[in-house]
CSV table of C-alpha atoms in Angstrom, one decimal:
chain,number,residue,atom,x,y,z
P,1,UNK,CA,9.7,-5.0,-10.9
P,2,UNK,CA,11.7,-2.0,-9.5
P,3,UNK,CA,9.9,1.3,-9.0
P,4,UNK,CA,12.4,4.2,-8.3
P,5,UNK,CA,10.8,7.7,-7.8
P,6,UNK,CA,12.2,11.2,-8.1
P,7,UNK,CA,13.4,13.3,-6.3
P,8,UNK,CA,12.8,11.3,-3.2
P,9,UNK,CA,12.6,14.8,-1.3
P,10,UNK,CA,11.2,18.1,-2.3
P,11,UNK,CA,11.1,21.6,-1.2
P,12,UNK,CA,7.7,24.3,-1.7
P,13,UNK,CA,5.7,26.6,-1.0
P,14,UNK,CA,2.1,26.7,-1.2
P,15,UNK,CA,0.6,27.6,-4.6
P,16,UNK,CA,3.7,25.8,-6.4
P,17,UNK,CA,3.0,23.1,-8.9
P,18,UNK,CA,5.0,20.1,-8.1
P,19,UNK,CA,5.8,17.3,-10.1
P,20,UNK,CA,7.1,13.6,-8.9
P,21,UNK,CA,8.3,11.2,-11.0
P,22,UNK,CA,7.9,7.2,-11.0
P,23,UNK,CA,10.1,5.3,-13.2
P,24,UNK,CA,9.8,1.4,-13.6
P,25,UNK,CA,12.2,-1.3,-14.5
P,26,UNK,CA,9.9,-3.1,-17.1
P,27,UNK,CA,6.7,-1.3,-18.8
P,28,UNK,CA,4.1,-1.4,-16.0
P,29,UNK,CA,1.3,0.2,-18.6
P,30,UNK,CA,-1.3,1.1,-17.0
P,31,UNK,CA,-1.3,-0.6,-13.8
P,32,UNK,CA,0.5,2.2,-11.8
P,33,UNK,CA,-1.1,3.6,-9.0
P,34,UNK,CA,0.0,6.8,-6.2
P,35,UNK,CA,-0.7,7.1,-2.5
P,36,UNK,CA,-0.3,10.1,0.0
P,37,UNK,CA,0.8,9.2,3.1
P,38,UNK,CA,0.6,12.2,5.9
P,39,UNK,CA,2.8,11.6,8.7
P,40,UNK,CA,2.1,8.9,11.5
P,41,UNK,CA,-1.3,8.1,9.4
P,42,UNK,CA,-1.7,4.9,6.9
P,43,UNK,CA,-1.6,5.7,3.3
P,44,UNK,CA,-4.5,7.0,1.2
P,45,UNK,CA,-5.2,6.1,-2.6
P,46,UNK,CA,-4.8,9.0,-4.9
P,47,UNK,CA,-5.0,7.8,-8.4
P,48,UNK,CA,-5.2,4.2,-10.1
P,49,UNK,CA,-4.8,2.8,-14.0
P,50,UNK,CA,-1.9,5.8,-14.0
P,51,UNK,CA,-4.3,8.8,-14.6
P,52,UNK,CA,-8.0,8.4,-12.9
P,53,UNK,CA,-8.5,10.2,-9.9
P,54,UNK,CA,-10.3,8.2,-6.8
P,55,UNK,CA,-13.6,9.5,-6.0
P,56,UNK,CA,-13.4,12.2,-3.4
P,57,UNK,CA,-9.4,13.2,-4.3
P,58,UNK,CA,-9.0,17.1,-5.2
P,59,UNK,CA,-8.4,17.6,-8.9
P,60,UNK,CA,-5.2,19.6,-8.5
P,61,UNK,CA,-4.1,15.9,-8.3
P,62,UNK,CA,-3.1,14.4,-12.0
P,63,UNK,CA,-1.5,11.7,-12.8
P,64,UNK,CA,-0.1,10.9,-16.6
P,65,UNK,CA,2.5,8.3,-18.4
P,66,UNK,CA,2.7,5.7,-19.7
P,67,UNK,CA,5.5,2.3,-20.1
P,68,UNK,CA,7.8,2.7,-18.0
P,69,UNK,CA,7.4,6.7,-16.9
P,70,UNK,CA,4.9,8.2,-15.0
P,71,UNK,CA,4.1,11.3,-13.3
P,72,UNK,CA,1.9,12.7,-10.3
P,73,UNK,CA,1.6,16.4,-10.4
P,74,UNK,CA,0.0,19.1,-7.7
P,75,UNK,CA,-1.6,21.6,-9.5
P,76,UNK,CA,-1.5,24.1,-6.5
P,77,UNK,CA,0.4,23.1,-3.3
P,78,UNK,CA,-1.8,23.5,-0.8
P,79,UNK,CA,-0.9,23.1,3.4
P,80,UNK,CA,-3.0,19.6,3.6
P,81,UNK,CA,-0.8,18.2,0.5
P,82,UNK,CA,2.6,18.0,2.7
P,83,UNK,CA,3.1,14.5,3.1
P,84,UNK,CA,5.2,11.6,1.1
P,85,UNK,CA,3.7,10.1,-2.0
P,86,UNK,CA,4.4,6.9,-2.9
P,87,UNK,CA,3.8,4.7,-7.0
P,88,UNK,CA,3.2,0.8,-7.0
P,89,UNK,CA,2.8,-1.5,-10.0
P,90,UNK,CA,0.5,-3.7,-9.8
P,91,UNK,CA,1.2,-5.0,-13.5
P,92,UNK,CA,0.7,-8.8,-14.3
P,93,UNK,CA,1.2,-10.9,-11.2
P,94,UNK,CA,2.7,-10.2,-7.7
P,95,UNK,CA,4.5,-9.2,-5.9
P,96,UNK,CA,3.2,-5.7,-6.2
P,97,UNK,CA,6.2,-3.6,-5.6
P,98,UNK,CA,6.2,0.6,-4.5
P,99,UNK,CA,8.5,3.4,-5.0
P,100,UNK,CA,10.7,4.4,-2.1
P,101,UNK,CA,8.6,7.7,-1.3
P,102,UNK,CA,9.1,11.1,-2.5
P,103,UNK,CA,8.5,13.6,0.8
P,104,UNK,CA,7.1,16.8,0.1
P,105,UNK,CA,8.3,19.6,2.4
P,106,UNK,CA,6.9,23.2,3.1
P,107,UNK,CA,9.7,25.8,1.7
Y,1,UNK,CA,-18.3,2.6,4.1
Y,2,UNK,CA,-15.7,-0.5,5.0
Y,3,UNK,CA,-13.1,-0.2,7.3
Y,4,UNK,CA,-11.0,-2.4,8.3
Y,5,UNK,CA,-8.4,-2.5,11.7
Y,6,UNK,CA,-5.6,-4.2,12.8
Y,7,UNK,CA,-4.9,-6.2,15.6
Y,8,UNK,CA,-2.1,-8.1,17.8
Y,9,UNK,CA,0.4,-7.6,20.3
Y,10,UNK,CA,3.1,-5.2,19.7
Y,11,UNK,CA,6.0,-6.8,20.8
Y,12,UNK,CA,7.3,-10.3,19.6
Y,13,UNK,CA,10.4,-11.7,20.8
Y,14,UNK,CA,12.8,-12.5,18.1
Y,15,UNK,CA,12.9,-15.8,16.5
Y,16,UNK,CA,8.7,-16.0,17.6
Y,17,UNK,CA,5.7,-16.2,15.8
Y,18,UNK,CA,4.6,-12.3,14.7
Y,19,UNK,CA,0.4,-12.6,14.7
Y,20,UNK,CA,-2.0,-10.3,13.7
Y,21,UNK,CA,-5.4,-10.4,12.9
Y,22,UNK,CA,-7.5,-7.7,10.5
Y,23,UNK,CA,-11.2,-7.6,11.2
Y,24,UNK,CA,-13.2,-6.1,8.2
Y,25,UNK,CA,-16.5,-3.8,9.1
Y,26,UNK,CA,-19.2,-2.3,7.0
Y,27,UNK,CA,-18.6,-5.1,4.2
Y,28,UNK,CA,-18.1,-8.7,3.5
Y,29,UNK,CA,-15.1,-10.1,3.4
Y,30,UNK,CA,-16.5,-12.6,1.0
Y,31,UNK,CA,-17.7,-10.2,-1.5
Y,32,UNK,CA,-16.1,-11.8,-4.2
Y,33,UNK,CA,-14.3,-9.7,-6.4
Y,34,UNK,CA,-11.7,-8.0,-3.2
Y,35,UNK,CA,-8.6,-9.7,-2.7
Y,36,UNK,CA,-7.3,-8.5,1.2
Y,37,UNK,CA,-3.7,-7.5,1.7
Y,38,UNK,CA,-1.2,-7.2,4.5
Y,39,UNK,CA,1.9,-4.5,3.8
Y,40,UNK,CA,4.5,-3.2,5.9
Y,41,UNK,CA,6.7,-0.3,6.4
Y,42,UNK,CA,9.7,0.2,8.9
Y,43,UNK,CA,10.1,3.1,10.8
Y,44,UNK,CA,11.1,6.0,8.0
Y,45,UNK,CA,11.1,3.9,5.3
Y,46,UNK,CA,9.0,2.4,2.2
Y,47,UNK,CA,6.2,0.2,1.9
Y,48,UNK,CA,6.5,-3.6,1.4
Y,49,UNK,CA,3.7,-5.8,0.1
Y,50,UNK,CA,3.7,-9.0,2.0
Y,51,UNK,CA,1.0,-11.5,0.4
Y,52,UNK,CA,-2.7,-11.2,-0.3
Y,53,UNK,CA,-5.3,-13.5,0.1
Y,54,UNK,CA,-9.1,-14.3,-1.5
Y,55,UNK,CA,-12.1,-15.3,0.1
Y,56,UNK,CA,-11.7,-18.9,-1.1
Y,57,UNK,CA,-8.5,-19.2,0.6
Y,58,UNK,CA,-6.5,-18.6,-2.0
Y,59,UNK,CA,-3.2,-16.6,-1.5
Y,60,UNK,CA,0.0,-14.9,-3.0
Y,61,UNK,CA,3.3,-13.9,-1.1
Y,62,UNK,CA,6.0,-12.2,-1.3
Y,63,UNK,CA,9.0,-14.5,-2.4
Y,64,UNK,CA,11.6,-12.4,0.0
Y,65,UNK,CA,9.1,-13.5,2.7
Y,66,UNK,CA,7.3,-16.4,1.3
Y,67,UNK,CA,9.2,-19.1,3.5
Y,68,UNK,CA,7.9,-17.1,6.5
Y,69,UNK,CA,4.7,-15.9,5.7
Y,70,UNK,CA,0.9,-18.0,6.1
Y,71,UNK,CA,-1.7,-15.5,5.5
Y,72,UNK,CA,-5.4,-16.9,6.3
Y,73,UNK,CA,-9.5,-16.2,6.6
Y,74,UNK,CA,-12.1,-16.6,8.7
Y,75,UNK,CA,-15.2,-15.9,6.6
Y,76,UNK,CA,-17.2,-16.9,9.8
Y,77,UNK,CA,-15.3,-13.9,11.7
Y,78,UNK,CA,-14.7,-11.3,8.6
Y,79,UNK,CA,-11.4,-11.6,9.3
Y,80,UNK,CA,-8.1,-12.6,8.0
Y,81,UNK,CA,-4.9,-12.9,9.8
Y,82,UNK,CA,-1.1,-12.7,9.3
Y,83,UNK,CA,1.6,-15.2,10.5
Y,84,UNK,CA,5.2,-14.7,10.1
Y,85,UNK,CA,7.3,-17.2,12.1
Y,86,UNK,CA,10.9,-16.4,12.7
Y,87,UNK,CA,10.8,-12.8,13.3
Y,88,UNK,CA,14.4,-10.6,13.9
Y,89,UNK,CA,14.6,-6.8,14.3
Y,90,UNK,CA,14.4,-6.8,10.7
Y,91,UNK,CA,10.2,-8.0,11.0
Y,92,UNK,CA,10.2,-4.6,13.4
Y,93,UNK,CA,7.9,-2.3,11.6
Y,94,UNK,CA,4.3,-0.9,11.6
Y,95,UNK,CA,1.9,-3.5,9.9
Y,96,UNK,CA,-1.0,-2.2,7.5
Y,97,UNK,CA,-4.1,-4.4,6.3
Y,98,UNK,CA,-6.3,-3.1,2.7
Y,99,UNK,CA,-8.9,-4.1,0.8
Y,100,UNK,CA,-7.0,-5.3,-2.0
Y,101,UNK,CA,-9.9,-3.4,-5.0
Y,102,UNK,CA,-9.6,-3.0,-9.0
Y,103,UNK,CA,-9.7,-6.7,-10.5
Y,104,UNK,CA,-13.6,-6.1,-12.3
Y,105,UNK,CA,-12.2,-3.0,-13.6
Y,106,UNK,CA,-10.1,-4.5,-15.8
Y,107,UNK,CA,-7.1,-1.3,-15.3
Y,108,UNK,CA,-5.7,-3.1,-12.5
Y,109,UNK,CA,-5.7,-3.0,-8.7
Y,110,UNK,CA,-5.2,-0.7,-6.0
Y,111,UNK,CA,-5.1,-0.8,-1.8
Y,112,UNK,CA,-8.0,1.1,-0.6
Y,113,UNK,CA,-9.0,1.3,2.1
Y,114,UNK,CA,-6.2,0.6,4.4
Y,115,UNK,CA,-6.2,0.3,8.2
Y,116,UNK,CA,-4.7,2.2,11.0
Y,117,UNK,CA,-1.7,0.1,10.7
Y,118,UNK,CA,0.1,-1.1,13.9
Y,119,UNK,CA,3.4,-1.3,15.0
Y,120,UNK,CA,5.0,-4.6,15.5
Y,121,UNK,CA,8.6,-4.3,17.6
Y,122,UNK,CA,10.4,-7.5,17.8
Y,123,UNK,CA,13.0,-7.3,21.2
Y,124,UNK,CA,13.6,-9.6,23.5
């Protein structure tokens, strides 16, 4: 299963909502989970089952969608949340495949 | 909590055997309901899942790697370990290890937590 994301870069400030977008090949519904991955660090689960936030995550994190379209929004930017997010499926049987990264930059 | 850490030496000549071992702390590794995970990720790009493995031994690759790839455990150690014979500059990357979690939930299954990750180069 392919997992394209969008945009794959980003530009903002902090305070700005941003969105990022996941698309999938097939309908992944709802094994679709996001990571955030800060520079030179491993990545960090954000949200699993497309919309439920892992324990300890800030809740200006939300995830939502469902098929083949998902979405991870940032309520409020904040400095911390610069980093690359990343989608994986993990629908039916491996391989479990991720987006290419979406990298969001301070405007 | 459980963490878990990578280990192994960082270079690998090509055409070797890449080895790496991932010892699991503040858990067992035979918990039962975990599958454990080895993913990669070259220098400024994505992340690749490479194969999975249970406590019983049972394991899943990656067909793109599958002829390459043994993944295995030591129950005795809380460890498992990555082999991937055959390596090029292509194998160069920095190598993560997760507890593979999600399966009683019935929603799925996630990487968390990962390790460090370390970074395998493969030059002669």
């Amino acid at each position: 299963i392919q997992m394209t994301q969008s945009p794959s870069s980003l530009s903002a400030s902090v305070g700005d909502r941003v969105t990022i977008t996941c698309r999938a090949s097939q309908s992944v519904s709802p094994y679709l989970n996001w990571y955030q991955q800060e520079p030179g660090k491993a990545p960090k689960l954000l949200i699993y089952a497309a919309s439920t936030l892992q324990s300890g995550v800030p809740s200006r994190f939300s995830g939502s969608g469902s098929g083949t379209e998902f979405t991870l929004t940032i309520s409020s930017l904040q400095p911390e949340d610069f980093a690359t997010y990343y989608c994986q499926q993990t629908y039916s049987t491996p391989p479990w495949t991720f987006g290419q990264g979406t990298k969001v930059e301070i405007k | 909590q459980v963490q878990l850490q990578e280990s192994g030496p960082g270079l690998v000549k090509p055409s070797q055997t890449l080895s790496l071992t991932c010892t699991v702390s503040g858990g067992s590794i035979t918990s039962g309901t975990y599958y454990w995970s080895w993913i990669r990720q070259p220098a400024g790009k994505g992340l690749e899942w490479i194969g999975r493995i249970y406590d019983s031994g049972s394991t899943n690759y990656n067909p793109s790697l599958r002829s390459r790839v043994t993944i295995s455990v030591d129950t005795s150690k809380n460890q498992f370990s990555l082999k991937l014979s055959s390596v090029t500059a292509a194998d160069t990357a920095v190598y993560y290890c997760a507890r593979d979690d999600g399966y009683i939930s019935g929603v799925g299954n996630w990487f968390d937590p990962w390790g460090q990750g370390t970074l395998v180069t493969v030059s002669s």
